[in-house]
Coordinates of C-alpha atoms in Angstrom, one line a residue:
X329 CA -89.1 63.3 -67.7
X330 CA -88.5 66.5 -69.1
X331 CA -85.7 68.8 -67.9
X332 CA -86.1 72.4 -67.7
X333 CA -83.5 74.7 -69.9
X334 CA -82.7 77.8 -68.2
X335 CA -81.9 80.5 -70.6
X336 CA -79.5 83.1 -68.9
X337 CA -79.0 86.7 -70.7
X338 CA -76.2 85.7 -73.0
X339 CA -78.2 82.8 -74.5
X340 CA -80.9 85.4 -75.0
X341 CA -78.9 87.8 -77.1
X342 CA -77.5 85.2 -79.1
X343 CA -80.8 83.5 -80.0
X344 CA -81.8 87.4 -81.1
X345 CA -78.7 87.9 -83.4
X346 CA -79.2 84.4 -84.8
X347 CA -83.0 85.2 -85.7
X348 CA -82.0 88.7 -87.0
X349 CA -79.4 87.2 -88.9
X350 CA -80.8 84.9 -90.6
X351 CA -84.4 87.1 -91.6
X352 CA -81.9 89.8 -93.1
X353 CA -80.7 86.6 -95.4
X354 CA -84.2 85.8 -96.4
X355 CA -84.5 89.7 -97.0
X356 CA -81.7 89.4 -99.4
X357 CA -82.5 86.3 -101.3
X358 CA -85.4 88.0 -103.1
X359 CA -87.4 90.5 -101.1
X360 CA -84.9 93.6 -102.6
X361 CA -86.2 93.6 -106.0
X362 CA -89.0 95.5 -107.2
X363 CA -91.5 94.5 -109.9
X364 CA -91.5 96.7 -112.4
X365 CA -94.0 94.1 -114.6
X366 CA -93.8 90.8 -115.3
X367 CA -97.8 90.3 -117.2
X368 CA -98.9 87.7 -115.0
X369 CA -102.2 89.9 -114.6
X370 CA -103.6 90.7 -118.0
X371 CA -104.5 93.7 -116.5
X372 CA -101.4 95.0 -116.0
X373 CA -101.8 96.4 -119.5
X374 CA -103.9 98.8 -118.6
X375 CA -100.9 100.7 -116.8
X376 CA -99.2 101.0 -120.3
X377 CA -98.8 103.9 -122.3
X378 CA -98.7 102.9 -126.2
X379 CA -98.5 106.1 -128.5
X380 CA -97.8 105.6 -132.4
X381 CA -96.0 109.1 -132.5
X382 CA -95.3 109.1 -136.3
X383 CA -97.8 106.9 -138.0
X384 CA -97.3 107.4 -141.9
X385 CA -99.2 104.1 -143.0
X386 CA -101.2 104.3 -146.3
X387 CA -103.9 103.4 -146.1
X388 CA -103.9 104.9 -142.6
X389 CA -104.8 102.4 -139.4
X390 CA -105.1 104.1 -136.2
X391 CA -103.0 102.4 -133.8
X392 CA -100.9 100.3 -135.9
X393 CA -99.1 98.7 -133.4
X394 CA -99.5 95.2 -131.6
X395 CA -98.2 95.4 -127.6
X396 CA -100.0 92.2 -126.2
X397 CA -99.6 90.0 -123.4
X398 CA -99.2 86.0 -125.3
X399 CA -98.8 83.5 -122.9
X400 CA -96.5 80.1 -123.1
X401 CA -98.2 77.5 -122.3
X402 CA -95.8 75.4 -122.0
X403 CA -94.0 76.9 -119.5
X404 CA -97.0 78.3 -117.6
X405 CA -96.1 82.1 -118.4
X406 CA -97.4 85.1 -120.4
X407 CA -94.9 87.9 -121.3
X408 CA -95.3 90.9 -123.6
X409 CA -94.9 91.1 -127.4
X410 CA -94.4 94.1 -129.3
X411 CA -94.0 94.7 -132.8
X412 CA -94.7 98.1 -134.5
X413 CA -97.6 96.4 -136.5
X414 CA -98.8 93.4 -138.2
X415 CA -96.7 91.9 -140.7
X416 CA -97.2 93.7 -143.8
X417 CA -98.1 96.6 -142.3
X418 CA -95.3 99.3 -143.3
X419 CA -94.7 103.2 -142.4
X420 CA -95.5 103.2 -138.4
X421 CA -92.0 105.0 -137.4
X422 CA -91.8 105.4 -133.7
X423 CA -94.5 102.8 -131.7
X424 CA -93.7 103.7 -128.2
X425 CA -94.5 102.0 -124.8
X426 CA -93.8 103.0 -121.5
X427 CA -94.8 102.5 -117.8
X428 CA -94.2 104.4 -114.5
X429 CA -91.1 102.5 -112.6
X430 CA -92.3 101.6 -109.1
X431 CA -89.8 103.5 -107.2
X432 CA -87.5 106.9 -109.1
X433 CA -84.1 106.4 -109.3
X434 CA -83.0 109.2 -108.1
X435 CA -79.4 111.8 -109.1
X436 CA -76.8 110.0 -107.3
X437 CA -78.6 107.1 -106.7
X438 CA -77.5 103.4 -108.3
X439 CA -80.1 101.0 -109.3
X440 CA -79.8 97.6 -111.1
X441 CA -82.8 96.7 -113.6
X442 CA -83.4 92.9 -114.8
X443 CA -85.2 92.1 -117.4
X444 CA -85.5 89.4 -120.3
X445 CA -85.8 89.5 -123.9
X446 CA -86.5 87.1 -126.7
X447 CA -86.7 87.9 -130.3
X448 CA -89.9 86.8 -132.3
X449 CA -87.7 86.8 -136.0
X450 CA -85.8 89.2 -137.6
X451 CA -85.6 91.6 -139.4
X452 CA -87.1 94.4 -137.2
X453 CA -86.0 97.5 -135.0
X454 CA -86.3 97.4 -131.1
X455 CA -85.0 99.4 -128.3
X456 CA -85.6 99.5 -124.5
X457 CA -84.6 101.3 -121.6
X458 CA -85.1 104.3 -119.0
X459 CA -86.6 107.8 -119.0
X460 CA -86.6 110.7 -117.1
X461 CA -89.1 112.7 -118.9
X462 CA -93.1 113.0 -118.1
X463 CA -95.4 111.3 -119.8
X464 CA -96.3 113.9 -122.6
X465 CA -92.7 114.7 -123.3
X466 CA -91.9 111.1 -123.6
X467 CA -93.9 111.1 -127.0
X468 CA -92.9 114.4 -128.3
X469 CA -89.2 113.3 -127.7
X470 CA -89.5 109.6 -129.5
X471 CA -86.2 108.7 -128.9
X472 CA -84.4 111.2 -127.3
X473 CA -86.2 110.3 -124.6
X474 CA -84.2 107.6 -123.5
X475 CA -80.9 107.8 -121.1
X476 CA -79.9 104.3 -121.2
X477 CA -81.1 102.1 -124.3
X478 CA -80.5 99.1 -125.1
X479 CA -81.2 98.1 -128.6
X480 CA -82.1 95.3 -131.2
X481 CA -81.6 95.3 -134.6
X482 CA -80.3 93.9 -138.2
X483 CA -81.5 96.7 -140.0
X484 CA -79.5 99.0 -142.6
X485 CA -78.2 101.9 -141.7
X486 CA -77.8 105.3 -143.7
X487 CA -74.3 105.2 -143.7
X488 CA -74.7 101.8 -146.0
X489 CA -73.5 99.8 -143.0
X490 CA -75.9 96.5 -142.0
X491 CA -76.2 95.6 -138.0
X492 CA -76.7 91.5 -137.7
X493 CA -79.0 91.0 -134.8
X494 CA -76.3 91.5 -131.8
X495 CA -77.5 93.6 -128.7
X496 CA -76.2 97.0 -129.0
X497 CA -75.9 99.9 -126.5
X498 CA -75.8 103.6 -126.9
X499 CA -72.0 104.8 -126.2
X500 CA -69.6 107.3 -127.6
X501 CA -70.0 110.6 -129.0
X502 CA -72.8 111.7 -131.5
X503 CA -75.1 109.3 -130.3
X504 CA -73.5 105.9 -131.7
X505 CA -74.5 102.4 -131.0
X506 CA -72.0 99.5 -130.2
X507 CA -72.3 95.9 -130.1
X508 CA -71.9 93.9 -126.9
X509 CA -68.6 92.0 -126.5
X510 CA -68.0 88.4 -125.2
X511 CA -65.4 89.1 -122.6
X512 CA -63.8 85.3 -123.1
X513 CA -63.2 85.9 -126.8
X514 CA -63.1 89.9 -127.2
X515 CA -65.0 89.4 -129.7
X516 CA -68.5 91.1 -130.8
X517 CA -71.4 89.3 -129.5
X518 CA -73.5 86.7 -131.9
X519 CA -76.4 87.7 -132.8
X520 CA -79.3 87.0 -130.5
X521 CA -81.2 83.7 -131.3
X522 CA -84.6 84.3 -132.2
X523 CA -87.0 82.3 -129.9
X524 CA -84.4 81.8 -127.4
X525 CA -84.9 84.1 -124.0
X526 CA -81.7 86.0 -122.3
X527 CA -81.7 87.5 -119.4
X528 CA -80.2 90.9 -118.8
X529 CA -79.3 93.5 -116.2
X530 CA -78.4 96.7 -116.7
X531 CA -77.0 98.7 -113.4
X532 CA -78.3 102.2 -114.1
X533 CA -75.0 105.0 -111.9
X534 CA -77.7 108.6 -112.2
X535 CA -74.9 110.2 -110.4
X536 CA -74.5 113.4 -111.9
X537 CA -71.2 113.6 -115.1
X538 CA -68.8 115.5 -112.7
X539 CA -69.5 112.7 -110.3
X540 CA -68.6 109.7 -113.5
X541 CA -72.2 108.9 -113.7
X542 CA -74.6 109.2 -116.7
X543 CA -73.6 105.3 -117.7
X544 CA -74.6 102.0 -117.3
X545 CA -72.8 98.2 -117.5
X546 CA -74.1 95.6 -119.1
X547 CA -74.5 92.0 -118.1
X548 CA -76.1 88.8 -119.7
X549 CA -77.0 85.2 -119.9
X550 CA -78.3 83.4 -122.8
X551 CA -77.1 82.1 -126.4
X552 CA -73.0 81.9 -126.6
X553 CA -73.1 83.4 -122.6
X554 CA -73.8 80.1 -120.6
X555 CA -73.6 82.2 -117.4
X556 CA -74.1 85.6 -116.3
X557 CA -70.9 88.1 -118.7
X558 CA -70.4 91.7 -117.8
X559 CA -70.9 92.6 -121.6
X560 CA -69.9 96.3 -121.7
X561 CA -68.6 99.2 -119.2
X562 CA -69.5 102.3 -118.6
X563 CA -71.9 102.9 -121.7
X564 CA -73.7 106.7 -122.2
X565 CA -77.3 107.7 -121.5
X566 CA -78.5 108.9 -124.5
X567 CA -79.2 112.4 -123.3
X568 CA -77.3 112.7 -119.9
X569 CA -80.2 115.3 -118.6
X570 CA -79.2 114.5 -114.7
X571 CA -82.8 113.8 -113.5
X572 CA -84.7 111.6 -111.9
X573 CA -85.3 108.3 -114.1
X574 CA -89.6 107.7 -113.7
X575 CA -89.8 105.0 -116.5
X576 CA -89.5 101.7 -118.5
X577 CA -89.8 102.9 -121.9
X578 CA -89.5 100.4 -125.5
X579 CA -90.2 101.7 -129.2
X580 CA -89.6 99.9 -132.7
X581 CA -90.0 100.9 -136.1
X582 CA -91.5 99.7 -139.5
X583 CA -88.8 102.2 -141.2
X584 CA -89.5 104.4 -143.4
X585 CA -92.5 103.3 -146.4
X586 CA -90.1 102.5 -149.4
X587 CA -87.6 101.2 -147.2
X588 CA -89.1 99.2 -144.6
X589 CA -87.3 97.1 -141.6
X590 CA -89.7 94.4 -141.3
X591 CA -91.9 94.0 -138.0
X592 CA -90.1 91.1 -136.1
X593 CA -91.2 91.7 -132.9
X594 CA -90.0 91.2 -129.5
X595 CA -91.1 90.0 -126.3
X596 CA -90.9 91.5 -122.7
X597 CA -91.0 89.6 -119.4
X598 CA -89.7 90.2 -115.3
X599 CA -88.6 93.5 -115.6
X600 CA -87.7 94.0 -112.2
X601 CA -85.4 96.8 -110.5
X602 CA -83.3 96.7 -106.9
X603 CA -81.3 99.3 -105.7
X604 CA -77.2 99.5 -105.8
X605 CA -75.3 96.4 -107.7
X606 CA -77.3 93.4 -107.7
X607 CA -76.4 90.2 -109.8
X608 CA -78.2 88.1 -108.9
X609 CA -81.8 86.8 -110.5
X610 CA -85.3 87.8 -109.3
X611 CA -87.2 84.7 -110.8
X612 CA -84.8 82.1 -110.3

């Protein structure tokens, strides 16, 4: 025989709290991140903007660079691979890529973005980030259209000094680049492993400079970080124009014709972005 459960009022509001509860957990485990891409859909190409902004090859080849989706099939996955051309090819200075972000990140707003990395070889000359600009001043600006950037490199500098592969950020005055740090050791970073992926988040503060914004922290797992190491504080956006952020942006570079980087590329996947300081992972 079955007996008959009377629910009186306080039961009720319980059972509600406990079902409101515990949907706002699910909500939290996942459902807060955007995707930004992550090249499932071969398609999702087509939403790209490449532009070779300074193409100076000899013999000239329009459209020098290579931004594919490459799948592994191993692993079931296909991510992006840029390079700013085919190996041999030499004088393509600023291949740039970018993509509208699915939601703006508004002055005064904070927004963590995820995304991973892995090196195809070195040498070469990568960076990747966030823009506030439109679409057309994105090309015209090359580089100083970035806010935050994130770069990787081991190529020479002017000043005679040689970078070894480590991620860098922009920071400082006049525009420099830094290597990250391994907070256990204080130490600079190793340089990223090629063919190994890390995974990387970058929490974006737009507030405007009065306010201690214009920065970013960097966090990472992969290589010598086992798990997830806040990397570097407070580094500068490039340009600190206190707008609205509206995209994912990367460009390498051969360098110039007689002194060329090499075209190592490197590959893109789950670039994701949620809103305010989130740590965890989107894919995991």
């Amino acid at each position: 025989m079955i007996s008959k459960i009377r629910i009186n009022s306080t039961t009720k509001i319980s059972l509600l709290l406990a079902v409101f509860f515990t949907s706002n957990v699910f909500a939290h485990q996942g459902e807060h991140w955007l995707l930004v891409d992550n090249f499932e859909s071969t398609t999702s190409i087509n939403n790209w903007v490449n532009a070779d902004v300074q193409n100076e090859t000899k013999p000239f080849i329009k459209n020098p660079q290579v931004t594919i989706i490459e799948s592994e099939l191993d692993k079931n996955n296909k991510y992006l691979l840029r390079k700013p051309a085919a190996e041999g090819v030499v004088g393509n200075r600023k291949a740039i890529s970018f993509l509208p972000l699915p939601k703006e990140v508004d002055v005064g707003e904070t927004y963590t973005f995820y995304t991973r990395v892995n090196v195809e070889y070195f040498p070469n000359n990568h960076s990747f980030g966030l823009s506030n600009l439109t679409p057309e001043k994105i090309k015209t600006e090359n580089y100083n259209a970035f806010e935050p950037m994130i770069r990787i490199t081991d190529k020479k500098e002017s000043d005679g000094s040689k970078n070894d592969g480590s991620l860098m950020v922009l920071s400082g005055a006049h525009k420099k680049y830094k290597s990250i740090v391994n907070p256990e050791t204080g130490n600079k970073a190793a340089p990223l492993q090629e063919g190994q992926w890390y995974e990387i988040w970058y929490v974006i503060n737009n507030s405007p400079l009065k306010d201690g914004g214009q920065s970013y922290d960097l966090y990472v797992k992969g290589g010598e970080f086992k798990t997830q190491q806040k990397v570097f504080t407070n580094a500068n956006f490039r340009m600190k124009r206190e707008q609205a952020l509206t995209h994912f942006m990367a460009i390498c570079n051969t360098g110039p014709k007689n002194k060329p980087y090499g075209n190592g590329g490197v590959k893109y996947d789950d670039i994701y972005m949620s809103e305010g300081l989130e740590l965890s992972s989107p894919i995991h």
